Amino acid sequence: MFNSANELEVLEETTAEISQLSSLALAGDPACSDSSSAGSPEKTGYPDSVYILAANIFQGTRLEKSPEKALIKYGNEPLPSSTEPEDESFQRLSYELAFSALKYQDILETILIDSYIFPSTTIPHHLNSLIIVMLYDFQDRKFQARLLSDNEASIAEVLEVENLLNSFKTKLAAALARCRIKHDALSIYHILPETVRNQELRASTLPLYAWINTCKISPEEVYYTLKKNGYNKVKSVLHIDSKVFAVDQHCSDVLIFPSHLKSDLLNIDLFKDYKLIFQDKSRSLAVHSVKALLNMDDDILMVNTGSWYTVAHMSILTNNNTSKIFVCGVQSQAKDPDLKNLFTKMGCKNIEILHETFMNLELKDHRLQKVKVILLLPRCSGLGVSNPVEFILNEHEDTDLLKDFSQGGPSEDKLHVLAQQQYEQLTHAMKFTRAQAIVYCTCSVYPEENEAIVKKALEFQDHGIKVQPYRLSPPVLPLCSLKEIHLSTDKFFRMEPSEITNGCFLSVLTRERDPSETVSVKDVLARAAAKGLLEGMELGEPSKREKKKKKKQRMSLPKSSIADNSSIQMKIAEFLSRETTASANQSETLTTKTSLPQKNTNQVGSSSQVRKPSKPTTNPLVPTIMKNTSSRPHERPTNFVRPRPEDRMTPLRPTEIALPPVMLPFPSPQGLRSHMPTPHFYYRWVGPKTVLPGYLSTPSIPRRGEKPKENLPSSLPRHPRP
């Protein structure tokens, strides 16, 4: 305050020089760097309705001080607004203006007191919020007059405050200059806390992330369209000013663009037609983690989804499945038509909206019987996010986050409240007995909201229910750098805030395997043999329990046994017909190459010596013949028999089979392996003296009753007797 009128006059004479310094008001603010750079148009102010909405947002989120420290009193009533803000760009401008006023609330209040606007003026208290937001814009415009549009309707409260600020223009500039000199700062931006400044810097350079709507367009078509619009595909968009894009390493359907290209990209049809959708990468990581845990017909329950684009992305990823996506927490049914219209435009068909809150959902709800994976995106402090305005608008978060961001983080009391809510939601998700996995994802960097919540929920989970408990599973996302591998050593997936991405925490919980469902290798082989998958293989002596299981299975397999017999008969008939034709063609070449065929004959003979079955009901003949027709003679196993059901088989007498030698047109086995792509072996075998009727209905086969001698030259043809 000034003690005399002379001091005030001297100050007013020197304000011309001081106001020149005030032109650097926010020269160092990254949020205003685009408009303050050379060649950029100067700011002309906002519409009246933007000031009104920004003042109401500031009124509800401002930092309250104790009565003895409060310099300015604010009213409790919001300013009347004639129109409802429906346009997204309109809301973004209002939130950005309110957030800037929150960051500089102390400085702006000091300027108003130092310029003697308070308490010299008698202005209503409910207009003080409007004075704060309009003062920030006034100094950001370097105290220049606002350009009004002819088509815009004026609001009386805005005109009143604007005339007041213009009348104190010189004093406001002088007060701002003194504030900067006091803090030895080039601009009031440098007066902000370091955490807030770092956040502002990252927000100004953070790349844009957009996922591809594969229901409408393929990635290749997106690349081609972007190339036609002048965009080139590169490996990294960091520090590149030209029109480029890159493919994300964690999510193959996510593209990355430099931050300065957003206005240009919004004019491309790819974004207008919902073929490319802007969204923070953390949400794409969450839905891709869910996709990796799904089977074809598993349903999904999404909790606290925030942005509807997250729901749409999950739907697009499961478009080829029969999965259904349940979204809970949509309390207003009036939004249903708008949501369905949005999902229809994006090509989403498997989304069902639940109007109950997650905590009120019944555990045995018939609609959720096939839900196997729960995606939990709880409300968090969001301190891993660089741009709080985008986070609040896209994720439909509470505007109270603006206050936390403006102060560099939430208070301890609020962080405790958020952590308690997150713990209750996670423990409630664990109670859904049919669910097999939970994906927990936040945009926070505080351990109190991340690791501590998950570990506490796992430690105190209810073991009384008749399901297996949850355990912490490794990340299902690819780890693309050594830093990510180091951050994920404790099975948590983390991404720290950086110049290329926001912060993110992700945890995957899966149920432990039921010990009663574990199956040994012996059990697996026994089941495979019972189903006929191991045809001709002998698995050894079964246990008593396996014998009981096999006895039950025999009672339910009479039809399959008959089907197996008929198929074997057809194969035998085909084999004999082919062998008879081939033997005539090979008769002239059987007198050569005696050494190698003799060796093969011994091998064939050894493999054809079938052991006597321990039970008279087993049939070793059929599996041996089938095995001989499919494998090479020198590699044929000797102990393969196939067990047959005992009560549906006709007993056969064991019979010795004599197979003729294989004629090879090459002098060595190496020639055989290198020149014969498909082995064809022709054998003559001898059936039993008495043909069993009804089982082997084969053509008339010449019978040889005596066993072939060992010293008989294998190269001589054996002609059947009449």
XYZ file of C-alpha atoms in Angstrom:
722
model
C 0.000 0.000 0.000
C 1.091 3.563 -0.652
C 1.327 6.151 2.138
C 0.640 9.252 0.031
C -0.720 10.345 -3.289
C 2.754 11.521 -4.385
C 4.176 8.024 -4.124
C 1.312 6.731 -6.228
C 1.957 9.355 -8.901
C 5.671 8.520 -9.034
C 4.828 4.869 -9.445
C 2.400 5.575 -12.270
C 5.092 7.555 -14.095
C 7.458 4.599 -14.027
C 4.936 1.940 -14.968
C 5.680 2.440 -18.649
C 9.137 0.975 -18.144
C 7.935 -1.769 -15.817
C 5.175 -2.839 -18.210
C 7.820 -3.644 -20.801
C 9.188 -6.274 -18.430
C 5.692 -7.613 -17.871
C 5.499 -8.506 -21.552
C 7.604 -11.534 -20.595
C 4.809 -12.663 -18.292
C 4.682 -16.274 -19.309
C 7.464 -16.401 -21.871
C 8.911 -19.487 -20.251
C 5.613 -21.370 -19.880
C 5.633 -24.448 -22.156
C 1.864 -24.435 -22.223
C 1.954 -21.100 -23.957
C 5.049 -21.672 -26.073
C 3.082 -22.339 -29.238
C 1.266 -19.049 -29.118
C 4.257 -17.090 -27.913
C 6.684 -18.338 -30.545
C 7.739 -16.194 -33.439
C 5.315 -16.145 -36.307
C 2.397 -17.462 -34.214
C -0.756 -15.335 -33.958
C -1.201 -13.455 -30.706
C -3.934 -14.558 -28.323
C -7.185 -12.680 -28.653
C -9.063 -14.032 -25.645
C -11.883 -16.534 -25.181
C -15.656 -16.379 -25.679
C -17.672 -15.218 -22.688
C -19.111 -18.693 -22.075
C -15.588 -20.140 -21.713
C -14.813 -17.639 -18.941
C -18.023 -18.550 -17.113
C -17.372 -22.303 -17.224
C -13.723 -21.862 -16.262
C -14.746 -19.698 -13.291
C -17.168 -22.368 -12.071
C -14.478 -25.075 -12.398
C -12.032 -22.893 -10.471
C -14.661 -22.183 -7.830
C -15.114 -25.901 -7.163
C -11.434 -26.839 -7.189
C -9.620 -23.787 -5.770
C -7.232 -24.082 -2.868
C -9.054 -23.065 0.310
C -7.096 -21.199 2.953
C -7.705 -20.553 6.592
C -9.793 -17.439 7.353
C -6.843 -15.552 8.865
C -4.726 -16.196 5.741
C -7.421 -15.722 3.129
C -6.722 -12.547 1.165
C -9.758 -12.807 -1.064
C -13.146 -14.231 -0.192
C -14.921 -16.382 -2.770
C -18.613 -17.005 -2.916
C -20.217 -20.416 -2.759
C -22.670 -19.992 -5.614
C -21.653 -20.836 -9.194
C -22.141 -18.336 -11.961
C -25.236 -18.868 -14.107
C -24.524 -20.426 -17.469
C -27.020 -20.061 -20.307
C -25.721 -22.957 -22.413
C -24.619 -26.485 -21.577
C -21.065 -27.165 -22.823
C -21.409 -30.016 -25.290
C -18.506 -29.299 -27.629
C -15.314 -31.107 -26.612
C -13.051 -28.270 -27.757
C -15.180 -25.809 -25.735
C -14.752 -27.907 -22.592
C -11.026 -28.311 -23.177
C -10.495 -24.543 -23.368
C -12.442 -24.022 -20.147
C -10.552 -26.726 -18.245
C -7.177 -25.488 -19.463
C -7.982 -21.918 -18.381
C -9.216 -23.073 -14.969
C -6.155 -25.302 -14.474
C -3.794 -22.425 -15.301
C -5.595 -20.194 -12.789
C -5.253 -22.941 -10.157
C -1.503 -23.248 -10.708
C -0.975 -19.486 -10.281
C -3.688 -18.865 -7.662
C -1.300 -17.478 -5.033
C 0.499 -15.242 -7.532
C -2.718 -13.916 -9.042
C -4.175 -13.139 -5.610
C -0.961 -11.298 -4.682
C -1.157 -9.216 -7.870
C -4.772 -8.250 -7.134
C -3.862 -7.132 -3.602
C -0.678 -5.345 -4.696
C -2.499 -3.472 -7.478
C -5.039 -2.262 -4.902
C -8.018 -3.778 -6.727
C -8.845 -5.379 -3.372
C -10.222 -4.032 -1.163
C -10.747 -0.735 -3.005
C -13.485 -2.108 -5.254
C -16.886 -3.246 -4.080
C -17.407 -6.245 -6.320
C -19.612 -9.206 -5.267
C -17.766 -12.202 -3.815
C -19.267 -14.671 -6.289
C -17.449 -12.817 -9.118
C -13.982 -13.232 -7.577
C -13.467 -16.593 -9.311
C -14.251 -14.914 -12.620
C -11.739 -12.149 -11.821
C -8.976 -14.734 -11.196
C -9.435 -16.637 -14.481
C -9.848 -13.470 -16.543
C -6.755 -11.896 -14.919
C -4.660 -14.908 -15.918
C -5.845 -14.587 -19.523
C -5.347 -10.810 -19.422
C -1.651 -11.031 -18.458
C -1.177 -13.954 -20.855
C -2.325 -11.598 -23.625
C 0.294 -9.091 -22.401
C -2.513 -6.870 -21.089
C -3.895 -6.286 -24.566
C -7.596 -5.792 -25.269
C -9.725 -8.805 -26.168
C -11.115 -9.085 -29.688
C -14.850 -9.752 -29.565
C -16.777 -11.678 -32.191
C -19.841 -10.065 -33.727
C -21.819 -13.301 -33.638
C -21.208 -14.014 -29.962
C -23.663 -12.992 -27.278
C -22.138 -11.012 -24.424
C -22.557 -11.900 -20.760
C -23.001 -9.043 -18.306
C -20.740 -10.469 -15.589
C -17.892 -10.945 -18.073
C -18.184 -7.368 -19.366
C -18.193 -6.002 -15.807
C -14.998 -7.839 -14.831
C -13.302 -7.011 -18.129
C -13.917 -3.255 -17.663
C -12.534 -3.476 -14.126
C -9.283 -5.139 -15.248
C -8.805 -2.669 -18.103
C -9.111 0.254 -15.673
C -6.297 -1.214 -13.500
C -4.141 -2.270 -16.464
C -1.043 -0.268 -15.499
C -1.132 -1.185 -11.839
C -1.577 -4.858 -12.651
C 1.475 -4.802 -14.944
C 3.572 -3.121 -12.270
C 2.482 -5.616 -9.615
C 3.385 -8.514 -11.899
C 6.832 -7.095 -12.557
C 7.500 -6.634 -8.836
C 6.428 -10.236 -8.197
C 8.913 -11.535 -10.750
C 11.696 -9.379 -9.356
C 10.947 -10.579 -5.829
C 11.317 -14.237 -6.846
C 14.221 -13.493 -9.210
C 12.357 -15.260 -11.988
C 12.354 -14.574 -15.694
C 8.629 -15.327 -15.736
C 6.015 -16.415 -13.252
C 6.299 -19.907 -14.771
C 9.633 -20.283 -12.958
C 7.919 -19.511 -9.642
C 5.965 -22.762 -9.861
C 7.150 -25.857 -7.950
C 9.658 -28.007 -9.816
C 7.301 -30.987 -10.026
C 4.655 -28.861 -11.730
C 7.200 -27.396 -14.151
C 8.526 -30.832 -15.120
C 4.994 -32.026 -15.683
C 4.282 -29.010 -17.906
C 7.446 -29.649 -19.916
C 6.585 -33.296 -20.538
C 3.032 -32.424 -21.503
C 4.269 -30.047 -24.196
C 6.414 -32.710 -25.920
C 4.573 -35.983 -25.184
C 3.801 -37.902 -28.416
C 0.263 -38.740 -29.479
C -0.963 -42.338 -29.351
C -3.779 -43.643 -31.545
C -5.077 -47.208 -31.967
C -6.345 -48.695 -35.228
C -9.984 -49.752 -35.478
C -9.368 -53.049 -37.261
C -13.109 -53.605 -37.683
C -13.125 -50.776 -40.213
C -9.655 -50.796 -41.726
C -6.498 -52.895 -41.780
C -3.124 -51.590 -40.579
C -1.738 -51.762 -44.115
C -4.547 -49.543 -45.387
C -3.851 -47.062 -42.587
C -0.167 -46.912 -43.529
C -1.077 -46.357 -47.173
C -3.557 -43.577 -46.364
C -1.092 -41.808 -44.084
C 1.579 -42.017 -46.762
C -0.811 -40.413 -49.251
C -1.266 -37.544 -46.785
C 2.486 -36.998 -46.535
C 3.306 -39.069 -43.435
C 6.371 -41.314 -43.462
C 6.799 -44.405 -41.309
C 9.845 -44.288 -38.996
C 11.134 -46.250 -36.029
C 10.922 -43.400 -33.519
C 9.104 -40.054 -33.488
C 11.274 -38.553 -30.750
C 12.619 -35.096 -31.613
C 11.266 -35.220 -35.167
C 9.441 -32.184 -36.464
C 8.306 -33.546 -39.820
C 5.152 -35.527 -40.629
C 6.044 -39.024 -39.440
C 4.555 -41.888 -37.453
C 5.800 -45.087 -35.815
C 4.331 -48.387 -34.610
C 4.328 -49.001 -30.865
C 6.533 -51.841 -29.614
C 4.080 -53.145 -27.013
C 0.839 -52.917 -29.009
C 1.028 -53.609 -32.729
C -2.242 -51.786 -33.429
C -1.096 -48.512 -31.811
C 0.572 -45.718 -33.801
C 2.684 -42.847 -32.427
C 2.705 -39.286 -33.807
C 4.633 -36.143 -32.792
C 2.606 -33.893 -30.502
C 2.578 -30.865 -32.820
C 0.632 -32.762 -35.514
C -2.657 -33.174 -33.619
C -4.553 -30.357 -35.329
C -3.453 -31.630 -38.721
C -4.364 -35.239 -37.914
C -7.863 -34.330 -36.752
C -8.636 -33.117 -40.276
C -7.827 -36.518 -41.832
C -10.745 -38.831 -42.592
C -9.070 -41.641 -40.646
C -9.904 -39.837 -37.399
C -13.226 -38.428 -38.541
C -14.506 -41.915 -39.468
C -13.320 -43.579 -36.216
C -10.642 -45.578 -38.012
C -7.927 -44.076 -35.817
C -8.711 -43.082 -32.228
C -6.521 -40.964 -29.949
C -6.043 -42.456 -26.490
C -3.397 -42.726 -23.808
C -1.131 -45.744 -24.196
C -1.796 -47.042 -20.681
C -5.361 -47.979 -21.658
C -4.136 -49.876 -24.713
C -1.703 -51.814 -22.524
C -4.585 -52.790 -20.234
C -6.883 -54.148 -22.957
C -4.028 -56.015 -24.669
C -3.217 -57.699 -21.357
C -6.823 -58.863 -21.094
C -6.760 -60.137 -24.673
C -3.704 -62.288 -23.904
C -5.606 -64.056 -21.090
C -8.800 -64.832 -23.028
C -10.121 -67.978 -24.617
C -12.470 -67.811 -27.588
C -15.712 -67.750 -25.576
C -14.644 -65.994 -22.341
C -16.589 -62.922 -21.244
C -15.048 -59.768 -19.779
C -16.169 -57.452 -16.975
C -14.812 -53.889 -17.176
C -14.818 -51.730 -14.032
C -14.300 -47.928 -13.940
C -13.538 -47.786 -17.627
C -13.590 -44.002 -17.779
C -13.256 -43.407 -21.499
C -15.701 -45.242 -23.745
C -12.871 -45.588 -26.225
C -11.305 -48.116 -23.836
C -14.463 -50.225 -24.041
C -14.508 -49.893 -27.813
C -10.856 -50.964 -28.075
C -11.578 -54.054 -25.989
C -14.514 -54.855 -28.258
C -12.413 -54.467 -31.402
C -9.727 -56.833 -30.066
C -12.340 -59.526 -29.336
C -14.293 -59.049 -32.547
C -13.342 -62.513 -33.859
C -14.263 -64.224 -30.584
C -17.639 -65.057 -29.111
C -16.777 -63.010 -26.025
C -19.169 -60.486 -24.504
C -18.033 -57.325 -22.720
C -19.961 -56.143 -19.649
C -19.479 -52.519 -18.600
C -20.705 -51.610 -15.114
C -21.256 -48.250 -13.468
C -23.353 -46.440 -16.109
C -25.926 -45.117 -13.670
C -27.826 -42.834 -16.047
C -29.893 -44.745 -18.591
C -30.280 -41.518 -20.570
C -26.755 -42.052 -21.885
C -27.580 -45.454 -23.391
C -28.744 -44.162 -26.815
C -25.641 -41.996 -27.194
C -23.340 -44.829 -26.192
C -25.019 -47.305 -28.514
C -24.779 -44.785 -31.334
C -21.057 -44.327 -30.663
C -20.403 -48.064 -30.533
C -22.368 -48.578 -33.761
C -20.267 -45.977 -35.551
C -17.110 -47.706 -34.378
C -18.321 -51.200 -35.357
C -18.636 -52.617 -31.819
C -21.255 -55.346 -31.410
C -20.470 -57.348 -28.242
C -20.925 -54.695 -25.527
C -23.581 -54.874 -22.814
C -24.067 -51.970 -20.391
C -24.852 -52.670 -16.718
C -26.404 -49.861 -14.695
C -25.329 -51.272 -11.327
C -22.157 -50.091 -9.685
C -19.401 -52.663 -9.373
C -19.659 -52.917 -5.594
C -23.407 -53.605 -5.907
C -23.061 -56.391 -8.473
C -24.187 -59.761 -7.167
C -21.510 -62.425 -7.203
C -23.904 -64.987 -8.723
C -25.452 -62.708 -11.330
C -26.664 -64.978 -14.152
C -25.351 -62.508 -16.743
C -21.797 -62.901 -15.480
C -21.580 -66.689 -15.429
C -19.094 -66.791 -18.321
C -16.936 -63.878 -17.134
C -13.369 -65.167 -16.874
C -11.334 -61.927 -16.847
C -12.023 -58.712 -14.902
C -10.378 -55.469 -16.038
C -10.130 -53.092 -13.081
C -9.225 -49.456 -13.816
C -9.768 -47.808 -10.412
C -9.863 -44.098 -9.742
C -6.353 -42.975 -8.875
C -4.333 -39.842 -8.285
C -3.187 -39.909 -11.913
C 0.178 -38.416 -11.018
C 1.835 -40.421 -13.794
C -0.078 -38.381 -16.382
C 1.500 -35.302 -17.959
C -1.626 -33.505 -19.148
C -4.326 -33.545 -16.444
C -6.910 -31.812 -18.624
C -6.761 -34.555 -21.266
C -6.845 -37.193 -18.543
C -9.951 -35.712 -16.902
C -11.827 -35.207 -20.173
C -10.942 -38.579 -21.687
C -11.321 -40.699 -18.548
C -14.277 -38.762 -17.075
C -12.389 -38.255 -13.842
C -13.347 -35.858 -11.063
C -12.279 -32.234 -11.469
C -10.717 -32.387 -7.988
C -7.694 -33.868 -9.719
C -6.936 -30.414 -11.086
C -6.222 -29.194 -7.566
C -3.887 -32.141 -6.924
C -2.036 -31.577 -10.173
C -1.670 -27.861 -9.520
C -0.042 -28.585 -6.141
C 2.246 -31.339 -7.447
C 0.331 -34.229 -5.888
C -2.555 -35.175 -3.611
C -2.572 -34.754 0.119
C -1.845 -37.724 2.364
C -5.463 -37.909 3.490
C -6.785 -38.031 -0.057
C -4.183 -40.611 -1.088
C -5.305 -42.800 1.810
C -8.951 -42.498 0.736
C -8.101 -43.456 -2.862
C -6.026 -46.429 -1.709
C -8.864 -47.712 0.452
C -11.318 -47.519 -2.455
C -8.874 -49.372 -4.715
C -8.353 -52.117 -2.144
C -12.097 -52.638 -1.682
C -12.671 -52.924 -5.432
C -9.813 -55.393 -5.910
C -10.939 -57.636 -3.052
C -14.509 -57.530 -4.380
C -13.264 -58.628 -7.809
C -11.534 -61.613 -6.188
C -14.884 -62.844 -4.852
C -16.266 -63.662 -8.317
C -15.688 -67.394 -8.223
C -15.987 -68.033 -11.949
C -13.383 -65.404 -12.846
C -9.913 -66.784 -13.481
C -7.859 -63.590 -13.928
C -7.840 -59.919 -12.912
C -5.951 -57.128 -14.676
C -5.324 -54.162 -12.347
C -4.108 -50.962 -14.032
C -3.535 -47.393 -12.811
C -1.929 -44.189 -14.113
C -0.294 -43.473 -10.767
C 3.339 -43.572 -9.688
C 2.620 -43.976 -5.972
C 3.343 -47.448 -4.503
C 0.436 -46.887 -2.092
C -1.939 -47.176 -5.060
C -0.079 -49.925 -6.893
C 2.141 -52.609 -5.369
C 0.878 -52.098 -1.830
C -2.755 -52.596 -2.869
C -2.069 -55.790 -4.840
C 0.131 -57.370 -2.177
C -2.330 -56.559 0.566
C -5.243 -58.015 -1.402
C -3.305 -61.219 -2.110
C -2.275 -61.564 1.520
C -5.746 -61.139 2.984
C -7.824 -62.850 0.286
C -10.579 -65.167 1.482
C -9.359 -68.784 1.438
C -12.663 -70.131 2.712
C -14.431 -70.147 -0.647
C -14.288 -73.320 -2.700
C -12.024 -71.932 -5.420
C -8.292 -71.670 -5.810
C -6.671 -68.468 -4.500
C -5.140 -65.824 -6.729
C -1.420 -65.463 -7.285
C 0.727 -62.801 -8.931
C 1.594 -63.663 -12.547
C 4.352 -62.214 -14.750
C 3.403 -59.532 -17.298
C 1.791 -60.816 -20.478
C 3.114 -57.844 -22.470
C 6.471 -57.895 -24.285
C 9.377 -56.285 -22.435
C 11.179 -54.176 -25.022
C 14.149 -52.786 -23.102
C 16.506 -53.602 -20.267
C 14.865 -50.914 -18.173
C 11.450 -52.553 -18.558
C 12.937 -55.929 -17.658
C 14.518 -54.419 -14.542
C 11.255 -52.725 -13.523
C 9.330 -55.995 -13.978
C 11.550 -58.261 -11.880
C 8.865 -58.469 -9.172
C 6.196 -59.458 -11.761
C 4.717 -55.950 -11.971
C 4.686 -54.059 -15.269
C 5.733 -50.427 -14.813
C 6.327 -47.496 -17.109
C 7.815 -44.396 -15.555
C 6.740 -40.946 -16.780
C 9.117 -39.799 -19.507
C 9.271 -37.612 -22.569
C 7.699 -40.362 -24.686
C 5.005 -41.838 -22.440
C 2.916 -41.301 -19.318
C 3.410 -43.351 -16.198
C 1.587 -46.666 -15.901
C 1.304 -49.583 -13.471
C -0.152 -52.951 -14.461
C -0.573 -56.184 -12.530
C -1.979 -59.563 -13.621
C -3.547 -61.881 -11.046
C -4.492 -65.449 -11.962
C -5.919 -68.281 -9.936
C -3.591 -71.064 -8.859
C -4.037 -74.462 -10.504
C -6.187 -76.893 -8.577
C -3.943 -79.770 -7.321
C -6.770 -82.243 -7.965
C -6.671 -81.301 -11.630
C -2.961 -81.927 -12.075
C -2.334 -84.928 -14.305
C 0.847 -86.971 -14.462
C 2.497 -88.057 -17.691
C 1.368 -91.614 -17.058
C -2.253 -90.505 -16.734
C -2.041 -88.509 -19.935
C -0.660 -91.504 -21.854
C -3.278 -93.786 -20.362
C -6.099 -91.468 -21.426
C -4.625 -91.120 -24.890
C -4.383 -94.897 -25.247
C -7.963 -95.313 -24.062
C -9.077 -92.968 -26.823
C -7.080 -94.858 -29.457
C -4.575 -92.058 -30.023
C -1.574 -94.290 -29.319
C -2.499 -97.097 -31.702
C -0.207 -100.113 -31.414
C 1.874 -98.781 -28.507
C 2.344 -100.855 -25.349
C 2.335 -98.734 -22.210
C 3.190 -101.389 -19.663
C 1.203 -102.773 -16.752
C -1.621 -100.403 -15.771
C -2.410 -99.589 -12.184
C -5.511 -100.803 -10.355
C -7.228 -97.466 -10.729
C -6.448 -97.402 -14.442
C -7.849 -100.932 -14.797
C -11.112 -99.801 -13.230
C -11.271 -96.798 -15.570
C -10.549 -98.997 -18.585
C -13.246 -101.457 -17.525
C -15.796 -98.636 -17.455
C -14.586 -97.358 -20.806
C -14.906 -100.817 -22.378
C -18.600 -100.850 -21.560
C -19.102 -97.622 -23.550
C -17.043 -98.426 -26.665
C -18.688 -101.325 -28.563
C -19.572 -99.254 -31.610
C -16.149 -97.680 -31.915
C -14.507 -101.113 -31.804
C -16.629 -102.334 -34.721
C -15.780 -99.202 -36.656
C -12.068 -99.791 -36.026
C -12.367 -103.403 -37.270
C -14.033 -102.404 -40.537
C -11.434 -99.723 -41.237
C -8.617 -102.206 -40.606
C -10.180 -104.719 -42.986
C -10.344 -102.136 -45.740
C -6.693 -101.192 -45.232
C -5.610 -104.856 -45.335
C -7.515 -105.501 -48.545
C -5.984 -102.454 -50.196
C -2.500 -103.507 -49.063
C -2.837 -107.064 -50.451
C -4.135 -105.854 -53.797
C -1.240 -103.468 -54.160
C 1.284 -106.110 -53.080
C 0.045 -108.679 -55.630
C 0.453 -106.243 -58.509
C 3.863 -105.065 -57.384
C 5.287 -108.570 -56.872
C 4.887 -109.433 -60.534
C 6.783 -106.316 -61.596
C 9.610 -106.951 -59.147
C 10.195 -110.674 -59.920
C 12.969 -110.071 -62.474
C 15.040 -107.900 -60.136
C 14.921 -110.175 -57.127
C 18.103 -112.065 -58.081
C 20.416 -109.118 -57.357
C 21.542 -107.262 -54.281
C 21.520 -110.112 -51.823
C 23.548 -108.643 -48.988
C 21.441 -105.597 -48.223
C 18.049 -107.260 -48.628
C 19.223 -110.080 -46.378
C 19.946 -107.555 -43.678
C 16.568 -105.950 -44.117
C 14.907 -109.338 -44.147
C 16.343 -110.109 -40.752
C 15.103 -106.806 -39.463
C 11.676 -107.360 -40.919
C 11.590 -110.818 -39.531
C 12.532 -109.634 -36.104
C 9.897 -106.980 -36.137
C 7.274 -109.391 -37.299
C 7.872 -111.820 -34.454
C 4.925 -110.826 -32.323
C 4.981 -111.787 -28.699
C 2.456 -114.232 -27.394
C -0.296 -112.248 -25.792
C -0.822 -112.653 -22.109
C -4.558 -112.754 -22.670
C -6.298 -114.807 -25.340
C -8.550 -111.878 -26.226
C -5.831 -109.524 -27.433
C -5.198 -109.321 -31.145
C -1.526 -108.685 -31.993
C -1.989 -109.369 -35.686
C -3.820 -106.209 -36.717
C -1.648 -103.584 -35.043
C 1.494 -105.266 -36.404
C 0.241 -105.168 -39.978
C -0.831 -101.570 -39.622
C 2.560 -100.634 -38.237
C 4.411 -102.414 -41.031
C 2.598 -100.446 -43.687
C 3.544 -97.081 -42.236
C 7.164 -97.275 -41.049
C 10.515 -98.226 -42.501
C 11.540 -101.832 -41.915
C 14.895 -101.088 -40.314
C 13.313 -98.733 -37.752
C 10.173 -100.687 -36.920
C 9.683 -101.187 -33.155
C 9.188 -104.713 -31.909
C 7.044 -104.283 -28.815
C 4.050 -102.350 -30.131
C 0.693 -104.004 -29.584
C -2.704 -102.437 -29.261
C -4.998 -103.399 -26.438
C -8.477 -104.347 -27.563
C -11.737 -104.556 -25.616
C -12.148 -108.072 -24.272
C -15.881 -108.569 -24.521
C -16.370 -107.621 -28.176
C -13.439 -109.395 -29.869
C -13.285 -112.740 -31.623
C -10.178 -114.562 -30.351
C -7.529 -115.182 -33.022
C -4.764 -117.712 -32.965
C -1.231 -116.307 -32.965
C 0.294 -116.727 -36.425
C 3.810 -116.220 -37.700
C 4.158 -113.888 -40.670
C 6.898 -114.267 -43.255
C 7.667 -111.097 -45.169
C 9.723 -111.096 -48.408
C 12.811 -108.928 -48.724
C 12.636 -105.358 -49.913
C 14.276 -104.823 -53.303
C 16.441 -101.727 -53.365
C 17.668 -100.217 -56.630
C 20.683 -98.643 -54.874
C 23.856 -100.282 -53.645
C 23.806 -98.706 -50.170
C 21.366 -97.474 -47.573
C 22.637 -93.947 -48.184
C 21.405 -94.129 -51.734
C 18.072 -95.321 -50.483
C 17.664 -92.392 -48.119
C 18.731 -89.792 -50.642
C 16.816 -90.984 -53.696
C 13.559 -92.357 -52.336
C 11.284 -89.486 -51.256
C 8.377 -91.783 -50.345
C 9.203 -95.319 -49.157
C 7.055 -98.051 -50.724
C 7.575 -101.499 -49.195
C 5.956 -104.592 -50.612
C 5.652 -107.594 -48.322
C 4.150 -111.046 -48.731
C 2.701 -112.332 -45.535
C 1.169 -115.625 -44.557
C -2.162 -115.845 -42.788
C -3.352 -118.602 -40.481
C -4.288 -121.991 -41.835
C -7.872 -121.390 -40.895
C -9.325 -118.039 -41.878
C -11.566 -116.663 -39.168
C -14.927 -115.838 -40.693
C -16.468 -112.441 -40.141
C -13.329 -110.650 -39.025
C -10.818 -110.629 -41.913
C -12.788 -110.642 -45.150
C -9.801 -110.600 -47.513
C -9.376 -111.996 -51.025
C -8.186 -115.546 -51.504
C -4.557 -115.658 -50.352
C -2.144 -118.499 -51.205
C -1.089 -120.201 -48.017
C 2.298 -121.540 -47.124
C 2.172 -123.820 -44.203
C 5.829 -124.228 -43.441
C 8.121 -121.681 -41.898
C 10.734 -120.253 -44.263
C 14.245 -121.471 -43.653
C 16.893 -119.106 -42.387
C 19.482 -120.076 -45.040
C 17.095 -119.686 -47.916
C 18.454 -117.017 -50.284
C 16.331 -113.976 -49.823
C 16.754 -112.965 -53.427
C 14.759 -115.932 -54.790
C 11.110 -115.226 -55.470
C 8.553 -117.176 -53.571
C 5.687 -118.215 -55.796
C 2.468 -119.162 -54.108
C 1.354 -122.745 -54.370
C -1.902 -123.531 -56.138
